[in-house]
Amino acid sequence: MSEEKPQQSAEEPEPGEPKAKPSPEEPEPEPEREPEPGEPKAKPAPEKTSDYYRINEKLPVRFNNPGWFHGYGTKEAVSMYRTSNQAYGSRAPTVHEMPKVFYPSSNKFSKQHAAFGMFQSHNINVTLEKSLVTGPDNHITHYDRLNFHPSYNVNRPSICD
């Protein structure tokens, strides 16, 4: 007689029948045990903004989870050249600094520029500069050293008096 291994059925046992023992290939789940005093405790769940503040339901998920932001405080700068902005910017955001409301902007402006491009003026640049100091009818420039401003002309009276 040949010995055959019993095959496990894929069917689930009926509610009244005892469950079959797992095969030796499958490890049994370890029972939960209390951590010993020397072992580190499990980390608490990361804080969420919604745990402390009332947030808008349309708030993106990343703003509700400040622990998702990485890359803060990677390299320590020389203390002589360290600025207050570096000290503030090296800390990761907390739930108290995250936005509670999010107002997305529309992309109407970008769509228009993608379709038509930037505005281009095809006019010839022939306008004269008008000075607020010397008036609209005087078109002298600041490079004209002989006729800079009428009030500097000693032969005529000053118009600024």
PDB file of C-alpha atoms in Angstrom:
ATOM      1  CA  MET A   1       0.000   0.000   0.000  1.00  0.00           C
ATOM      2  CA  SER A   2       1.219   3.446  -0.828  1.00  0.00           C
ATOM      3  CA  GLU A   3       0.954   6.274   1.608  1.00  0.00           C
ATOM      4  CA  GLU A   4      -0.781   9.285   0.180  1.00  0.00           C
ATOM      5  CA  LYS A   5      -0.761  12.726   1.693  1.00  0.00           C
ATOM      6  CA  PRO A   6      -4.237  13.972   2.378  1.00  0.00           C
ATOM      7  CA  GLN A   7      -5.061  16.974   0.243  1.00  0.00           C
ATOM      8  CA  GLN A   8      -6.511  19.992   1.916  1.00  0.00           C
ATOM      9  CA  SER A   9      -9.811  20.985   0.471  1.00  0.00           C
ATOM     10  CA  ALA A  10     -10.258  24.495  -0.799  1.00  0.00           C
ATOM     11  CA  GLU A  11     -13.724  24.523   0.666  1.00  0.00           C
ATOM     12  CA  GLU A  12     -14.249  26.237   3.977  1.00  0.00           C
ATOM     13  CA  PRO A  13     -15.500  24.044   6.824  1.00  0.00           C
ATOM     14  CA  GLU A  14     -19.059  24.352   7.928  1.00  0.00           C
ATOM     15  CA  PRO A  15     -19.723  26.509  10.988  1.00  0.00           C
ATOM     16  CA  GLY A  16     -20.211  23.503  13.292  1.00  0.00           C
ATOM     17  CA  GLU A  17     -17.021  21.667  12.227  1.00  0.00           C
ATOM     18  CA  PRO A  18     -13.591  22.423  13.738  1.00  0.00           C
ATOM     19  CA  LYS A  19     -11.082  24.217  11.501  1.00  0.00           C
ATOM     20  CA  ALA A  20      -8.276  22.185   9.977  1.00  0.00           C
ATOM     21  CA  LYS A  21      -4.767  22.719  11.340  1.00  0.00           C
ATOM     22  CA  PRO A  22      -2.488  24.780   9.084  1.00  0.00           C
ATOM     23  CA  SER A  23       0.115  22.902   7.098  1.00  0.00           C
ATOM     24  CA  PRO A  24       3.693  22.816   8.417  1.00  0.00           C
ATOM     25  CA  GLU A  25       4.813  25.154   5.608  1.00  0.00           C
ATOM     26  CA  GLU A  26       2.636  27.969   6.936  1.00  0.00           C
ATOM     27  CA  PRO A  27       3.960  29.578  10.121  1.00  0.00           C
ATOM     28  CA  GLU A  28       1.511  29.947  12.945  1.00  0.00           C
ATOM     29  CA  PRO A  29       0.814  33.523  13.984  1.00  0.00           C
ATOM     30  CA  GLU A  30       2.638  34.435  17.157  1.00  0.00           C
ATOM     31  CA  PRO A  31       0.451  35.417  20.078  1.00  0.00           C
ATOM     32  CA  GLU A  32       0.713  39.081  21.002  1.00  0.00           C
ATOM     33  CA  ARG A  33       2.911  39.663  23.996  1.00  0.00           C
ATOM     34  CA  GLU A  34       3.592  42.604  26.246  1.00  0.00           C
ATOM     35  CA  PRO A  35       6.807  44.503  25.429  1.00  0.00           C
ATOM     36  CA  GLU A  36       9.544  44.102  27.995  1.00  0.00           C
ATOM     37  CA  PRO A  37      10.751  47.207  29.849  1.00  0.00           C
ATOM     38  CA  GLY A  38      14.024  47.328  27.856  1.00  0.00           C
ATOM     39  CA  GLU A  39      12.334  47.093  24.444  1.00  0.00           C
ATOM     40  CA  PRO A  40      11.331  50.287  22.612  1.00  0.00           C
ATOM     41  CA  LYS A  41       7.613  50.870  22.438  1.00  0.00           C
ATOM     42  CA  ALA A  42       5.815  51.076  19.129  1.00  0.00           C
ATOM     43  CA  LYS A  43       5.651  54.534  17.624  1.00  0.00           C
ATOM     44  CA  PRO A  44       2.333  56.304  18.056  1.00  0.00           C
ATOM     45  CA  ALA A  45       0.241  57.004  15.004  1.00  0.00           C
ATOM     46  CA  PRO A  46       1.334  60.196  13.224  1.00  0.00           C
ATOM     47  CA  GLU A  47      -0.623  63.292  14.151  1.00  0.00           C
ATOM     48  CA  LYS A  48      -3.232  64.583  11.750  1.00  0.00           C
ATOM     49  CA  THR A  49      -4.435  68.139  11.400  1.00  0.00           C
ATOM     50  CA  SER A  50      -8.008  66.928  11.785  1.00  0.00           C
ATOM     51  CA  ASP A  51      -7.157  65.639  15.287  1.00  0.00           C
ATOM     52  CA  TYR A  52      -6.671  69.229  16.474  1.00  0.00           C
ATOM     53  CA  TYR A  53      -8.572  71.474  14.075  1.00  0.00           C
ATOM     54  CA  ARG A  54     -11.780  71.464  12.096  1.00  0.00           C
ATOM     55  CA  ILE A  55     -10.725  71.144   8.463  1.00  0.00           C
ATOM     56  CA  ASN A  56     -12.498  71.629   5.171  1.00  0.00           C
ATOM     57  CA  GLU A  57     -13.723  68.413   3.562  1.00  0.00           C
ATOM     58  CA  LYS A  58     -12.088  69.461   0.263  1.00  0.00           C
ATOM     59  CA  LEU A  59      -8.655  69.760   1.897  1.00  0.00           C
ATOM     60  CA  PRO A  60      -6.057  67.639   0.043  1.00  0.00           C
ATOM     61  CA  VAL A  61      -4.885  64.604   2.003  1.00  0.00           C
ATOM     62  CA  ARG A  62      -1.262  65.793   2.192  1.00  0.00           C
ATOM     63  CA  PHE A  63      -2.312  68.811   4.284  1.00  0.00           C
ATOM     64  CA  ASN A  64      -4.060  66.558   6.802  1.00  0.00           C
ATOM     65  CA  ASN A  65      -0.857  64.495   7.245  1.00  0.00           C
ATOM     66  CA  PRO A  66       2.145  66.727   8.033  1.00  0.00           C
ATOM     67  CA  GLY A  67       4.278  63.633   8.672  1.00  0.00           C
ATOM     68  CA  TRP A  68       4.309  62.952   4.930  1.00  0.00           C
ATOM     69  CA  PHE A  69       6.591  65.950   4.288  1.00  0.00           C
ATOM     70  CA  HIS A  70      10.230  64.822   4.157  1.00  0.00           C
ATOM     71  CA  GLY A  71      13.586  66.489   3.551  1.00  0.00           C
ATOM     72  CA  TYR A  72      13.799  68.815   6.541  1.00  0.00           C
ATOM     73  CA  GLY A  73      16.988  69.253   8.562  1.00  0.00           C
ATOM     74  CA  THR A  74      19.141  67.125   6.281  1.00  0.00           C
ATOM     75  CA  LYS A  75      22.481  68.929   6.612  1.00  0.00           C
ATOM     76  CA  GLU A  76      23.742  70.974   9.551  1.00  0.00           C
ATOM     77  CA  ALA A  77      25.261  74.298   8.471  1.00  0.00           C
ATOM     78  CA  VAL A  78      28.292  75.898  10.098  1.00  0.00           C
ATOM     79  CA  SER A  79      27.025  77.807  13.121  1.00  0.00           C
ATOM     80  CA  MET A  80      28.876  80.984  12.111  1.00  0.00           C
ATOM     81  CA  TYR A  81      26.907  81.239   8.876  1.00  0.00           C
ATOM     82  CA  ARG A  82      23.595  79.889  10.172  1.00  0.00           C
ATOM     83  CA  THR A  83      20.622  82.216   9.755  1.00  0.00           C
ATOM     84  CA  SER A  84      17.271  82.308  11.502  1.00  0.00           C
ATOM     85  CA  ASN A  85      15.559  81.316   8.233  1.00  0.00           C
ATOM     86  CA  GLN A  86      17.671  78.160   8.102  1.00  0.00           C
ATOM     87  CA  ALA A  87      16.708  77.316  11.671  1.00  0.00           C
ATOM     88  CA  TYR A  88      13.008  77.780  10.943  1.00  0.00           C
ATOM     89  CA  GLY A  89      13.086  76.070   7.554  1.00  0.00           C
ATOM     90  CA  SER A  90      14.933  73.008   8.803  1.00  0.00           C
ATOM     91  CA  ARG A  91      12.018  71.921  11.013  1.00  0.00           C
ATOM     92  CA  ALA A  92       9.264  69.785   9.533  1.00  0.00           C
ATOM     93  CA  PRO A  93       5.766  71.299   9.636  1.00  0.00           C
ATOM     94  CA  THR A  94       3.487  70.457  12.542  1.00  0.00           C
ATOM     95  CA  VAL A  95      -0.282  70.135  12.599  1.00  0.00           C
ATOM     96  CA  HIS A  96      -0.498  73.719  13.879  1.00  0.00           C
ATOM     97  CA  GLU A  97       1.258  75.104  10.790  1.00  0.00           C
ATOM     98  CA  MET A  98      -0.669  73.188   8.141  1.00  0.00           C
ATOM     99  CA  PRO A  99      -3.480  74.906   6.213  1.00  0.00           C
ATOM    100  CA  LYS A 100      -7.016  74.124   7.305  1.00  0.00           C
ATOM    101  CA  VAL A 101      -8.685  75.293   4.067  1.00  0.00           C
ATOM    102  CA  PHE A 102      -7.542  74.923   0.466  1.00  0.00           C
ATOM    103  CA  TYR A 103      -8.691  77.232  -2.326  1.00  0.00           C
ATOM    104  CA  PRO A 104      -7.420  75.902  -5.657  1.00  0.00           C
ATOM    105  CA  SER A 105      -6.868  78.397  -8.437  1.00  0.00           C
ATOM    106  CA  SER A 106      -8.316  77.831 -11.863  1.00  0.00           C
ATOM    107  CA  ASN A 107      -6.065  77.163 -14.828  1.00  0.00           C
ATOM    108  CA  LYS A 108      -8.057  79.399 -17.179  1.00  0.00           C
ATOM    109  CA  PHE A 109      -5.128  81.824 -17.523  1.00  0.00           C
ATOM    110  CA  SER A 110      -2.681  79.024 -18.358  1.00  0.00           C
ATOM    111  CA  LYS A 111      -5.039  77.455 -20.879  1.00  0.00           C
ATOM    112  CA  GLN A 112      -5.424  80.784 -22.688  1.00  0.00           C
ATOM    113  CA  HIS A 113      -1.659  81.304 -22.874  1.00  0.00           C
ATOM    114  CA  ALA A 114      -1.104  77.737 -24.028  1.00  0.00           C
ATOM    115  CA  ALA A 115      -3.617  78.213 -26.851  1.00  0.00           C
ATOM    116  CA  PHE A 116      -2.728  81.729 -28.009  1.00  0.00           C
ATOM    117  CA  GLY A 117       0.671  82.584 -26.510  1.00  0.00           C
ATOM    118  CA  MET A 118       1.820  85.812 -24.901  1.00  0.00           C
ATOM    119  CA  PHE A 119       0.517  89.145 -26.159  1.00  0.00           C
ATOM    120  CA  GLN A 120       2.825  90.696 -28.722  1.00  0.00           C
ATOM    121  CA  SER A 121       2.698  94.349 -29.678  1.00  0.00           C
ATOM    122  CA  HIS A 122       3.637  94.893 -33.319  1.00  0.00           C
ATOM    123  CA  ASN A 123       3.746  98.689 -32.957  1.00  0.00           C
ATOM    124  CA  ILE A 124       6.912 100.607 -33.718  1.00  0.00           C
ATOM    125  CA  ASN A 125       8.395 102.139 -30.585  1.00  0.00           C
ATOM    126  CA  VAL A 126       8.311 105.838 -31.561  1.00  0.00           C
ATOM    127  CA  THR A 127       6.799 107.398 -28.432  1.00  0.00           C
ATOM    128  CA  LEU A 128       8.737 110.063 -26.606  1.00  0.00           C
ATOM    129  CA  GLU A 129       9.385 109.935 -22.895  1.00  0.00           C
ATOM    130  CA  LYS A 130       7.374 112.476 -20.968  1.00  0.00           C
ATOM    131  CA  SER A 131       8.891 113.762 -17.762  1.00  0.00           C
ATOM    132  CA  LEU A 132       6.755 114.466 -14.710  1.00  0.00           C
ATOM    133  CA  VAL A 133       9.289 117.045 -13.560  1.00  0.00           C
ATOM    134  CA  THR A 134       9.649 119.154 -16.707  1.00  0.00           C
ATOM    135  CA  GLY A 135       6.124 118.725 -18.033  1.00  0.00           C
ATOM    136  CA  PRO A 136       4.522 116.878 -20.953  1.00  0.00           C
ATOM    137  CA  ASP A 137       5.728 119.304 -23.631  1.00  0.00           C
ATOM    138  CA  ASN A 138       9.394 119.117 -22.707  1.00  0.00           C
ATOM    139  CA  HIS A 139      11.060 116.024 -24.155  1.00  0.00           C
ATOM    140  CA  ILE A 140      14.591 116.426 -22.879  1.00  0.00           C
ATOM    141  CA  THR A 141      16.414 113.442 -21.486  1.00  0.00           C
ATOM    142  CA  HIS A 142      18.633 113.158 -18.459  1.00  0.00           C
ATOM    143  CA  TYR A 143      21.644 112.703 -20.759  1.00  0.00           C
ATOM    144  CA  ASP A 144      21.348 116.249 -22.162  1.00  0.00           C
ATOM    145  CA  ARG A 145      23.740 118.055 -19.811  1.00  0.00           C
ATOM    146  CA  LEU A 146      23.305 121.478 -21.384  1.00  0.00           C
ATOM    147  CA  ASN A 147      19.508 121.555 -21.215  1.00  0.00           C
ATOM    148  CA  PHE A 148      18.652 119.331 -18.254  1.00  0.00           C
ATOM    149  CA  HIS A 149      15.933 121.349 -16.529  1.00  0.00           C
ATOM    150  CA  PRO A 150      14.715 124.905 -17.062  1.00  0.00           C
ATOM    151  CA  SER A 151      15.183 125.793 -13.400  1.00  0.00           C
ATOM    152  CA  TYR A 152      18.936 125.171 -13.730  1.00  0.00           C
ATOM    153  CA  ASN A 153      19.253 127.690 -16.567  1.00  0.00           C
ATOM    154  CA  VAL A 154      20.739 130.861 -15.069  1.00  0.00           C
ATOM    155  CA  ASN A 155      19.747 133.060 -18.032  1.00  0.00           C
ATOM    156  CA  ARG A 156      15.978 132.513 -17.533  1.00  0.00           C
ATOM    157  CA  PRO A 157      13.794 132.654 -14.432  1.00  0.00           C
ATOM    158  CA  SER A 158      12.988 129.398 -12.698  1.00  0.00           C
ATOM    159  CA  ILE A 159       9.606 127.835 -13.449  1.00  0.00           C
ATOM    160  CA  CYS A 160       9.613 125.940 -10.176  1.00  0.00           C
ATOM    161  CA  ASP A 161       9.289 129.049  -7.961  1.00  0.00           C
TER     162      ASP A 161
END
